[in-house]
Structures are given as structure tokens and as C-alpha cells.
Coordinates of C-alpha atoms in Angstrom, one line a residue:
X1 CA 12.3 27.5 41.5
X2 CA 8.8 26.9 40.4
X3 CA 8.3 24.1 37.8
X4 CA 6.9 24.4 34.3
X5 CA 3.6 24.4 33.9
X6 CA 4.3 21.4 31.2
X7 CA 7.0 19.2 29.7
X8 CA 7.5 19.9 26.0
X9 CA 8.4 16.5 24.4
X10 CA 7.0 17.1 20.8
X11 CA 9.6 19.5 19.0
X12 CA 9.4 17.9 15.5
X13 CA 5.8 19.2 15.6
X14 CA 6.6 23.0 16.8
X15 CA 8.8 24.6 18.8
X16 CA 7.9 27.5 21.3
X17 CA 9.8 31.0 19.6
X18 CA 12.7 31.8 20.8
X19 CA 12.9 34.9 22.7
X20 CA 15.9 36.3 20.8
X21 CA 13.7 35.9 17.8
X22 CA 10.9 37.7 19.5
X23 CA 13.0 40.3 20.1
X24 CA 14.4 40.7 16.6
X25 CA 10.6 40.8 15.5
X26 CA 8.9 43.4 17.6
X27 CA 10.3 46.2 16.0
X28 CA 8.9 44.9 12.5
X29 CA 5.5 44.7 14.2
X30 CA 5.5 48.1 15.7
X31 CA 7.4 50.4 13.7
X32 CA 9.0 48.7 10.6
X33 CA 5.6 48.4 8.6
X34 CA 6.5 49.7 5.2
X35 CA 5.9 47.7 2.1
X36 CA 9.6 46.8 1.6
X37 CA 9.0 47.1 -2.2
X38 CA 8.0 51.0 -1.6
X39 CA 10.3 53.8 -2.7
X40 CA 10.4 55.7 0.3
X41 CA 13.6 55.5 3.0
X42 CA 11.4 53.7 5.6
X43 CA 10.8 51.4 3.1
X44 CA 14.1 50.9 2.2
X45 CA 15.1 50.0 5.7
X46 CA 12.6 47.3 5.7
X47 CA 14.1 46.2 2.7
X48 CA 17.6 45.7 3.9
X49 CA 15.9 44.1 7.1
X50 CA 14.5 41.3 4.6
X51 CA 17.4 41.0 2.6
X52 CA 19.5 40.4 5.7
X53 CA 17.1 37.4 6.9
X54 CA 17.8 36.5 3.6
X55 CA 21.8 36.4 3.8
X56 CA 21.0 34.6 7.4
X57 CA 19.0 31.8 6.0
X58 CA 21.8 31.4 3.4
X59 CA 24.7 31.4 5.5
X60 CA 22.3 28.0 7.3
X61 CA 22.0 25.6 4.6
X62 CA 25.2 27.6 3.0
X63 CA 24.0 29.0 -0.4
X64 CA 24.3 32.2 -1.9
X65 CA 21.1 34.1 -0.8
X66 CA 20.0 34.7 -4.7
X67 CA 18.9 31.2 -4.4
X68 CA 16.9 31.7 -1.5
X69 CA 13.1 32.0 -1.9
X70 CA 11.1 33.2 1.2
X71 CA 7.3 30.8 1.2
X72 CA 4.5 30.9 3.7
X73 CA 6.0 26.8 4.7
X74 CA 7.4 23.9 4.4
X75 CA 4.7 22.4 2.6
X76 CA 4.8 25.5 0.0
X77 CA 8.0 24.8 -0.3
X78 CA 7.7 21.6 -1.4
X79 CA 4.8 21.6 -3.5
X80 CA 6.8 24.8 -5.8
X81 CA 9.4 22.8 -6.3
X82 CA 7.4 19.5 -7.8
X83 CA 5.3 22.2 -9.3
X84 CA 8.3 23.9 -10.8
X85 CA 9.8 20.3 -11.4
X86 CA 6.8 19.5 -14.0
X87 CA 5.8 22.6 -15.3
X88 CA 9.6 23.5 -16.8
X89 CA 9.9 19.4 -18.1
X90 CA 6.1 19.2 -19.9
X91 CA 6.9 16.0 -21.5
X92 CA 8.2 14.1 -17.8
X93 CA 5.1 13.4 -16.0
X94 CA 6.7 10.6 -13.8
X95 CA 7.5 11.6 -10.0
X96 CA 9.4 9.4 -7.0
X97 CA 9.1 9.1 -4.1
X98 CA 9.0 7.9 -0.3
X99 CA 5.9 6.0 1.1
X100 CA 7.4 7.4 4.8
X101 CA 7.2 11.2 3.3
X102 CA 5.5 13.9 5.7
X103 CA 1.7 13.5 4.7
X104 CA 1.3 16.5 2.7
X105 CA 3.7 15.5 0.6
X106 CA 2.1 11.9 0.2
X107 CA -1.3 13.6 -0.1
X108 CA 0.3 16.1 -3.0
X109 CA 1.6 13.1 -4.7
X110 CA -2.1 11.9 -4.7
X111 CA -3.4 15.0 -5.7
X112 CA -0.5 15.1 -9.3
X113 CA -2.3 11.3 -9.6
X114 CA -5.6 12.7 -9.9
X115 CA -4.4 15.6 -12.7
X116 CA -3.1 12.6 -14.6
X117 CA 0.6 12.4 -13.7
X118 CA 2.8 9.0 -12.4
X119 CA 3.8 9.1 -8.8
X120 CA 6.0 5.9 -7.7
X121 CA 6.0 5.8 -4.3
X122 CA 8.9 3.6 -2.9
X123 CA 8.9 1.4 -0.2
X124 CA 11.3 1.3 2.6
X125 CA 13.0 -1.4 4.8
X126 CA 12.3 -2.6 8.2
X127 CA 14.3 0.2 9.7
X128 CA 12.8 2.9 7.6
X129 CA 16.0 3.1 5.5
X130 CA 16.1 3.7 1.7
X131 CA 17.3 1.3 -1.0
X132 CA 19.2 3.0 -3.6
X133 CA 19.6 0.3 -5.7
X134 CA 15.6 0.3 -5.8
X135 CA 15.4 4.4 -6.3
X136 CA 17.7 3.4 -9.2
X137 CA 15.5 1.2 -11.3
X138 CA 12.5 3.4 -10.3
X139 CA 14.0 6.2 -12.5
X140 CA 12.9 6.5 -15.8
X141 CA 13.3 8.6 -19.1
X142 CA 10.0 10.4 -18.1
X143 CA 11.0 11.1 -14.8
X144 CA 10.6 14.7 -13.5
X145 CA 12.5 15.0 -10.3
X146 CA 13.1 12.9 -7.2
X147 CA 11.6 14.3 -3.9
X148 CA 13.3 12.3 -0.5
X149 CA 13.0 14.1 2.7
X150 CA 16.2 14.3 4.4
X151 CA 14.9 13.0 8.2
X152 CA 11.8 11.7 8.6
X153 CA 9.6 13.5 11.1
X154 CA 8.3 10.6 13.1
X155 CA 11.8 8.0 13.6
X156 CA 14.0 10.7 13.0
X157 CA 15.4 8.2 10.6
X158 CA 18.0 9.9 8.1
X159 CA 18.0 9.1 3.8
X160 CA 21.4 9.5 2.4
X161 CA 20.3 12.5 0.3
X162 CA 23.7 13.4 -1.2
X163 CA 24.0 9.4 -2.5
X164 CA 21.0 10.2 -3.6
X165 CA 21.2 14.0 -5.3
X166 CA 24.4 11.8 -6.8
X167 CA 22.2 9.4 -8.7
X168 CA 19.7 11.9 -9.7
X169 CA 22.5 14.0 -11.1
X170 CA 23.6 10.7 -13.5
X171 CA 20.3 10.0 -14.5
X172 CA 19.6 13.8 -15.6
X173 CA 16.8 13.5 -13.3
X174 CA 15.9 17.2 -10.6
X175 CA 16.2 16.3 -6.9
X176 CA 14.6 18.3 -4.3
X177 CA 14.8 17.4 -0.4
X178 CA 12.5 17.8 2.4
X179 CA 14.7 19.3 5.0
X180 CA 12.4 20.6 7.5
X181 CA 13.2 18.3 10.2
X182 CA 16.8 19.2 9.8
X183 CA 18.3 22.7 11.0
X184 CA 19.4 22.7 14.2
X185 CA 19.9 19.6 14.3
X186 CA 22.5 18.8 11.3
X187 CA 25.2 20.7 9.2
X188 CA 23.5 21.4 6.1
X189 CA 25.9 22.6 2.9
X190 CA 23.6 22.4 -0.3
X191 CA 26.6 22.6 -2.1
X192 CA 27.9 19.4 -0.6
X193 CA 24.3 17.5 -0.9
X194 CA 24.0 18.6 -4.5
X195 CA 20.4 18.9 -4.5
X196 CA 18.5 21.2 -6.8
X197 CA 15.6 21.9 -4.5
X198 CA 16.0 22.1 -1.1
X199 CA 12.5 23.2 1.6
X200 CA 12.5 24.5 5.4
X201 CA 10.3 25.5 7.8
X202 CA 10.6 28.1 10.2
X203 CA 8.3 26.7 13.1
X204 CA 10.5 23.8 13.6
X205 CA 13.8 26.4 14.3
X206 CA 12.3 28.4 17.0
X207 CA 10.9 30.6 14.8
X208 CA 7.1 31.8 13.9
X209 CA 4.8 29.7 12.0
X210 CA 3.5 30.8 8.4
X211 CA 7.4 31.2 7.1
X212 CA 9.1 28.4 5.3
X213 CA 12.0 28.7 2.5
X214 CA 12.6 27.0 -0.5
X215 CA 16.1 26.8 -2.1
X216 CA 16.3 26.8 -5.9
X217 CA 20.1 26.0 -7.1
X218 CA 21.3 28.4 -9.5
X219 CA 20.4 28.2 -13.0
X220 CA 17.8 25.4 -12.5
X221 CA 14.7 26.4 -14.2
X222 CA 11.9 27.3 -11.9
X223 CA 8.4 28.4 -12.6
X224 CA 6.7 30.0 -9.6
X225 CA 3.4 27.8 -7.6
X226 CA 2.6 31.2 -6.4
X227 CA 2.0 33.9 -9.8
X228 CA 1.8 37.4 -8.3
X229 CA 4.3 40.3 -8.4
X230 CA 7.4 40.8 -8.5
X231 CA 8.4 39.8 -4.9
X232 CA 11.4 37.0 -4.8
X233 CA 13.1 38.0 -7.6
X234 CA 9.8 37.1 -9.5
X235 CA 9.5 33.4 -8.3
X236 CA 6.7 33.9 -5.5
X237 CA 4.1 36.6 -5.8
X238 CA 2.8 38.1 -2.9
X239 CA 3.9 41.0 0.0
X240 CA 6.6 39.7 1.6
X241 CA 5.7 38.7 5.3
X242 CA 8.5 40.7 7.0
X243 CA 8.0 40.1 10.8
X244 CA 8.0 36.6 10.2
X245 CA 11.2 36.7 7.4
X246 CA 13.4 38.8 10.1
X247 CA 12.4 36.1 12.7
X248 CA 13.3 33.9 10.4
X249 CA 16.8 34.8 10.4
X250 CA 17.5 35.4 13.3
X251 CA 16.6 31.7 14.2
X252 CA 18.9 30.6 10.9
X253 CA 21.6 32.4 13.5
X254 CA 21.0 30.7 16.5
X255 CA 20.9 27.6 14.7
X256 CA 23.8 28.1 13.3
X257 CA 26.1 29.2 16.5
X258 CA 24.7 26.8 18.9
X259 CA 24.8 23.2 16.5
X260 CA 27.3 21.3 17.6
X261 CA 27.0 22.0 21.5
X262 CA 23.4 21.4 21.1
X263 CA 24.1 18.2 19.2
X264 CA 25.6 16.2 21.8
X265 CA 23.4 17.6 24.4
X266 CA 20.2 17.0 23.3
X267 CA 21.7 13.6 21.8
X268 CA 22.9 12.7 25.5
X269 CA 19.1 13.4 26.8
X270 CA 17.0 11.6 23.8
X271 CA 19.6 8.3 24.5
X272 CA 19.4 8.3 28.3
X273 CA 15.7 8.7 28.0
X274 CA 15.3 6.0 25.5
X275 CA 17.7 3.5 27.0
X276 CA 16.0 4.0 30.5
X277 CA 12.7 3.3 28.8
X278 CA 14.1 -0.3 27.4
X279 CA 15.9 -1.6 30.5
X280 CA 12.5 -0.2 33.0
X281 CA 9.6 -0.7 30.8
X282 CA 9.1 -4.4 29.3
X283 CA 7.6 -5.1 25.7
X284 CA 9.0 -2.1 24.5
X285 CA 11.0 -1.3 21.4
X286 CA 12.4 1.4 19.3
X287 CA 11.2 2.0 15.7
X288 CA 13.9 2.6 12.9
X289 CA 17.8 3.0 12.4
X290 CA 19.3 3.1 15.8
X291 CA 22.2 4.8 14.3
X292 CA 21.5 7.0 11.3
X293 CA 18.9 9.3 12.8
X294 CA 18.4 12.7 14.4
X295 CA 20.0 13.3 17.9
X296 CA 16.2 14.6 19.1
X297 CA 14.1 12.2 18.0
X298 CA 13.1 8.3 19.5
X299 CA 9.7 6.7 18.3
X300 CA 9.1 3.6 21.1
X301 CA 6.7 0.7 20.6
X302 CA 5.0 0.1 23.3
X303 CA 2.9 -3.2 23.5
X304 CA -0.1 -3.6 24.6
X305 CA -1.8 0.1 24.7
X306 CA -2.9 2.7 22.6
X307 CA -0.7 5.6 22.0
X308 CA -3.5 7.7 22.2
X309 CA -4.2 6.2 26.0
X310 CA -0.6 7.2 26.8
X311 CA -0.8 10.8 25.5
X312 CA -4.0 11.6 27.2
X313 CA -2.6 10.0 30.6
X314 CA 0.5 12.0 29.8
X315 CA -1.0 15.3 29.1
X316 CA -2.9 14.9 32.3
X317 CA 0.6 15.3 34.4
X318 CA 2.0 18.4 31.8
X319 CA 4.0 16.2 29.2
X320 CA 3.4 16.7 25.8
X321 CA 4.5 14.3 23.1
X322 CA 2.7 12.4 20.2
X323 CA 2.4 8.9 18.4
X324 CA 3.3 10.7 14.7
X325 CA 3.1 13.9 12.3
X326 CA 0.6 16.9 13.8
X327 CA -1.0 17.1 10.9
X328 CA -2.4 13.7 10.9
X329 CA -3.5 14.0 14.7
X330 CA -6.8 12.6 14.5
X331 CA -7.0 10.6 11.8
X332 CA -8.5 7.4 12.7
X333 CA -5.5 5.4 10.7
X334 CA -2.4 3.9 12.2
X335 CA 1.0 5.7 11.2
X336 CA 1.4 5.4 7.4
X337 CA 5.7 5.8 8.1
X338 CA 5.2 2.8 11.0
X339 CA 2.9 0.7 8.3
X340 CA 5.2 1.0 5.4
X341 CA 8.2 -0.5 8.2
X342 CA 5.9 -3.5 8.3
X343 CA 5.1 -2.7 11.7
X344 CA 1.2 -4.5 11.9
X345 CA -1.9 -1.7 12.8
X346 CA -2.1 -3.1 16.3
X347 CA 1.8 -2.4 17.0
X348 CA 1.8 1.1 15.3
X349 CA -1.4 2.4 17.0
X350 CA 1.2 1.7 20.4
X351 CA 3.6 3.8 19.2
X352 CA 4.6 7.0 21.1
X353 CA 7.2 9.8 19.4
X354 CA 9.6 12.0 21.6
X355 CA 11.5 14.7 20.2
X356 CA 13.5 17.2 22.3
X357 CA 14.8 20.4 21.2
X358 CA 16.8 23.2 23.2
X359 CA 14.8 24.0 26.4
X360 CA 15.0 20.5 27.6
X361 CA 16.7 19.6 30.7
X362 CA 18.2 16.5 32.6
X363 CA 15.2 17.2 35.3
X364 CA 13.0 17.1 32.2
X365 CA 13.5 13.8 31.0
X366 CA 13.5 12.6 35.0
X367 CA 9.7 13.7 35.5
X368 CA 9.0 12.2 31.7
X369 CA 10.7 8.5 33.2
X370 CA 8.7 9.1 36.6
X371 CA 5.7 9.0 35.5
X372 CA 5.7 7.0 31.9
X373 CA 6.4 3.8 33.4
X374 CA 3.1 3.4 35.7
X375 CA 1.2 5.0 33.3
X376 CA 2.5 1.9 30.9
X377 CA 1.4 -0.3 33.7
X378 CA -1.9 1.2 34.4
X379 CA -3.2 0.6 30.4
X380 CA -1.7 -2.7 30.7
X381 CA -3.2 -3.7 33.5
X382 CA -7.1 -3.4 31.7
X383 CA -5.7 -4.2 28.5
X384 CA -7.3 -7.4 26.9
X385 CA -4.5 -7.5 24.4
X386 CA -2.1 -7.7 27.0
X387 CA -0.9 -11.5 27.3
X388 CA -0.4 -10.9 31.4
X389 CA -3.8 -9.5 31.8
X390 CA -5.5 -11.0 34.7
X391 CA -8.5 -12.3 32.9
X392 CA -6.3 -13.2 29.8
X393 CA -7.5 -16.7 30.0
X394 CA -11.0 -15.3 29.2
X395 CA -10.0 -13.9 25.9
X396 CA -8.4 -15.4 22.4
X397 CA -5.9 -12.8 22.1
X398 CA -5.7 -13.0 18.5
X399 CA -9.4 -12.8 18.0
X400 CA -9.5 -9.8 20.3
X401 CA -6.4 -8.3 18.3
X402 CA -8.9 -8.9 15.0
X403 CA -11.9 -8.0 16.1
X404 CA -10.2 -4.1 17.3
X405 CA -8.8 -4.1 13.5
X406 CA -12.3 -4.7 12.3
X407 CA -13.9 -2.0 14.5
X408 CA -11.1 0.8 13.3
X409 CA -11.0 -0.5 9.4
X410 CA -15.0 0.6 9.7
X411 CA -14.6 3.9 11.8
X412 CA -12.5 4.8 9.3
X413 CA -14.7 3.8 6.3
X414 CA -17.4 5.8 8.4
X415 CA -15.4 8.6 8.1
X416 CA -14.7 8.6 4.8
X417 CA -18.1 8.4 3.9
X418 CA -18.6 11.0 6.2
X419 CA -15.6 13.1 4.2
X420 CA -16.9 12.0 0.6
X421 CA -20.4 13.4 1.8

């Protein structure tokens, strides 16, 4: 059996479409082209083909499909329902929350400070859990809503959302959830969580990009991001994308049928791999809550060496992985969720992120061990920052720990110049 031509470690970034999802699309790509809001009968059978993806995506996250707002993506999704959040409340103009959010919602929350609104970002602990006695005090009369993802996308590190939905609710204060990281992965029962607003992603469920979902409990007061037609029940102009919707739920069934075997599976791969990589590799360590994370996901320190170093070594034998969120690759700036864990610049910049998904295999993670290891070794072994390095006694490690700092704090200065230009 020939091998792949590479080793997909990097799911929380994208996963490859499944082919049962291709499937279910091709005929909307070929034939099924009719505006589903059109009078006509082929029209009508486009409709019904949305409105099923619809019921799909429903029965996931088990809501009634009314609720169920089809959006171009996660990040859509998440800025409508802030949007929504504010615009229905004009006299709250206070937002919270988490410095370890996926950077578009961090760079969002900068963008409300700039219109003139409040954003409290709140700090998390050493492990990247929440404090919900600190989320508490951090609510206020003028507070708008309370957006927490659900797992973060680089530790995998899960926030008790329905503690939190719970709070919100006593306070009279809206909650909405990131929850893109989630399907497939967890049972999700919005019911059960409690949460007003609630944002997916198709891209990270085997399914196409440019689809995402945004669910809006019933009889919560929404005003749209997106002012158009009258597509979504009025709630988000535009022609519905119906490839990508059908896709869409068919991957909300797959993700549904297969959870719980492909819990324990892929849990049983992501534990082996990480557990081999602490008793083989030394100087090595695992970011976050060891125990209240996603089955997929492990982000490992690894002293010593650039992330960046790994990956490219990496990539150069077919694995794929990453040292944090996609869209951040290539940012000069150490992981903002590794920084606010307290992890130093230095540390974080050494920090590598595997997440598996569902075509993942035991002979997978055994090529991924054969070759991280002396690729670990190799960047150690010309590392100056490396305590063992054969010329260490030539170099003040601290000083040469400083003086990288120093170069990086003014690249990136550079490039904000550069940016502001």
C-alpha cells in the first residue's frame, strides 16, 4: 500500500472534505443551481435541499432549526452575534471576554474599542483555565453580552460554558460561545449549555470552507451584521450558498453518527503520541489542562528551538502541524494564548500544536514519533540557547535569551511601521 504523500497533523486549522460530503455536493454544483428563493419547482427542490442542511445542523448542536442561521464563517458568526448583542441593548456598551480567544475575535474586540465601546478582556490561569469568580466581578450593569469560546484552538483547553451561560443568565447579561473547535469532537445540546448565541464553522467538520452557522436562541433579539434580503428568515442578507449549506449538513451527520467511536479513538492516538513525546524527548512539556481538553488536540513545549525550525524540518518529511492559530501564521509575535498562560516569549516561540482528526492512523502517529525526536536533537544541537550546547561555555545564556527578545520586539515594531505605512 503506497504511503501518503503527507501526514496531516493540523486539523484545528482545516480539515480535508470528506468524501461523503463531496458527494452530497456535486449534484448542487452541476444541476441544482436554482435560486432557492425562486418560484419555480427546480427551485423549490433547492429549497428543501437547504432547509434539510438546515434540520441536519440542528439535530448537531440539538436546536430547533428556526434558530439556525446559515453565515459565510465562524468569524461571521461571531462578530453577528456581538453585533447583534449591542445593537438590540444601545445603552450596554461594555463586552467580556477571554485574552486566549481565536484572534479574530481579540482583533474584533479591538476594533468595538476603537468605535468607542468597553471590552474587558480577562485573564486566564497557568493552565489556560477560566476563573468564574473573576468573570463574576467583571460583569457590570452596562454589560452587553459575554463571549467565551468553548475550546480553545491552540491547547484544546475546555471553559465551562454552561457554569458560565448560568452566570450570565443571573446577571441578565447575553452569552454567546465560540464553538468552532467543538463538533465532532464533543456532544453539544444548546439547550443544556444555555447559551444565547452559539458560532460553527464548517471547515473544521470536514466540510467546505466559506460556510459557518450561527445559532440565535429563540426569542432573543437579533439585529442582522449582514442587511440584505430576505434570506434567513431576514437575519442575514444575501443568496444562500447552497453547495456549501448541503455540505454542510451532511458533515453535521457524520459528526453526529460517528462521536463517540471517534472520541476514544482519536483520544487514544493524541495521548500515545503525547506521552511518547515526554518519556523520549527531554525538556519537553505540555501546555494547559491535562484533563479538561479536546481528545484531538496536545500543544508541547519544546525547549530550546524555534517552532518555526521544527515545522519547516517537519514539512520537509510530509508532516504538517503548527505552533498556534492559522490565521496568525506569520506574525512575527509569540502565541498571544501561550503569553496570557504566563509562558515567557522564548518558551512560546518553542511551542508546536498537534491536532488529529478522523483520517489519522496508529502508523500515522509512528512516522510523526520517528522522525520528531532527531529533528528535536538536530536544532538542539546548534542551538545557543540550549544549556548542553557544545560551545555553551562561550555564551551567557540569559544574555543570548535577551538579546533574541530584543531582535523580535524590533522586527515586529518594523513591521508595524511597515503595516501603519
Amino acid at each position: 500500500m503506497s504511503q501518503p504523500a503527507f501526514y496531516y497533523f493540523d486539523n484545528n486549522a482545516t480539515t480535508p472534505i470528506a468524501s461523503e460530503v463531496a458527494d452530497a455536493m456535486i449534484p448542487f454544483l452541476r444541476d441544482g443551481w436554482a435560486n432557492p428563493s425562486s418560484a419555480y419547482r427546480i427551485a423549490s427542490e433547492v429549497h428543501r435541499a437547504v432547509e434539510g442542511a438546515r434540520a441536519s445542523v440542528a439535530a448537531l448542536v440539538h436546536a430547533d432549526p428556526r434558530e439556525v442561521i446559515f453565515t459565510s464563517c465562524g468569524t461571521e458568526s461571531n462578530n453577528a452575534a456581538i453585533h447583534s448583542a449591542l445593537m438590540t441593548q444601545p445603552g450596554k456598551r461594555h463586552v467580556v471576554t477571554t485574552a486566549v480567544e481565536h484572534s479574530a475575535n481579540i482583533n474584533y474586540g479591538d476594533f468595538l474599542k476603537r468605535q468607542g465601546y468597553e471590552v474587558t478582556y480577562l485573564p486566564v490561569e497557568s493552565d489556560g483555565s477560566l476563573d468564574l469568580h473573576l468573570l463574576e466581578k467583571t460583569i457590570r450593569p452596562d454589560t452587553a453580552v459575554v463571549s467565551v469560546m468553548w475550546a480553545n484552538n491552540e491547547t484544546g483547553v475546555i471553559f465551562p460554558i454552561e457554569e458560565v451561560a448560568a452566570l450570565c443568565r443571573s446577571k441578565g447579561v447575553l452569552c454567546h460561545t465560540d464553538a468552532v473547535q467543538v463538533p465532532g469532537k464533543l456532544r453539544i445540546d444548546v439547550k443544556s449549555l444555555g447559551v444565547d448565541f452559539l458560532s460553527l464553522s464548517a471547515h473544521k467538520l470536514y466540510a467546505p470552507k466559506g460556510i459557518g452557522m450561527l445559532y440565535v436562541k429563540r426569542r432573543t433579539r437579533f439585529q442582522p451584521l449582514v442587511v440584505g434580503g430576505h434570506q434567513e428568515r431576514g437575519r442575514r442578507g444575501g443568496t444562500e450558498n447552497v453547495p456549501h449549506i448541503v455540505g454542510f449538513g451532511k458533515a453535521a451527520e457524520l459528526a453526529q453518527s460517528r462521536l463517540s467511536e471517534e472520541y476514544a479513538r482519536v483520544k487514544g492516538l493524541r495521548d500515545r503520541l503525547e506521552e511518547t513525546i515526554l518519556r523520549t524527548i527531554p525538556h519537553t512539556f505540555v501546555n494547559g489542562d491535562r484533563k479538561n481538553r479536546l481528545p484531538n488536540t496536545t500543544n508541547i513545549a519544546f525547549e530550546f528551538v524555534e517552532a518555526e525550525a521544527v515545522l519547516m524540518l517537519l514539512d520537509q518529511v510530509g508532516i504538517c502541524a503548527s505552533s498556534g492559530s492559522a490565521c496568525t501564521t506569520g506574525s512575527l509575535d509569540p502565541s498571544h494564548v501561550l503569553m496570557a498562560m504566563g509562558l515567557t516569549p522564548m518558551r512560546a516561540r518553542g511551542c508546536v500544536r498537534f491536532s488529529l482528526g478522523v483520517g489519522n492512523t496508529e502508523a500515522e502517529v509512528d512516522y510523526l514519533l520517528g522522525h520528531l525526536g532527531p529533528i528535536i536533537q538536530k536544532l538542539r544541537d546548534i542551538s545557543p540557547l540550549n544549556p548542553e550546547h557544545p560551545d555553551n561555555d562561550r555564551y551567557d545564556i540569559e544574555a543570548a535569551r535577551a538579546k533574541h527578545e530584543r531582535e523580535l520586539a524590533e522586527a515586529v515594531q518594523k513591521e508595524d511601521r511597515v503595516v501603519a505605512a
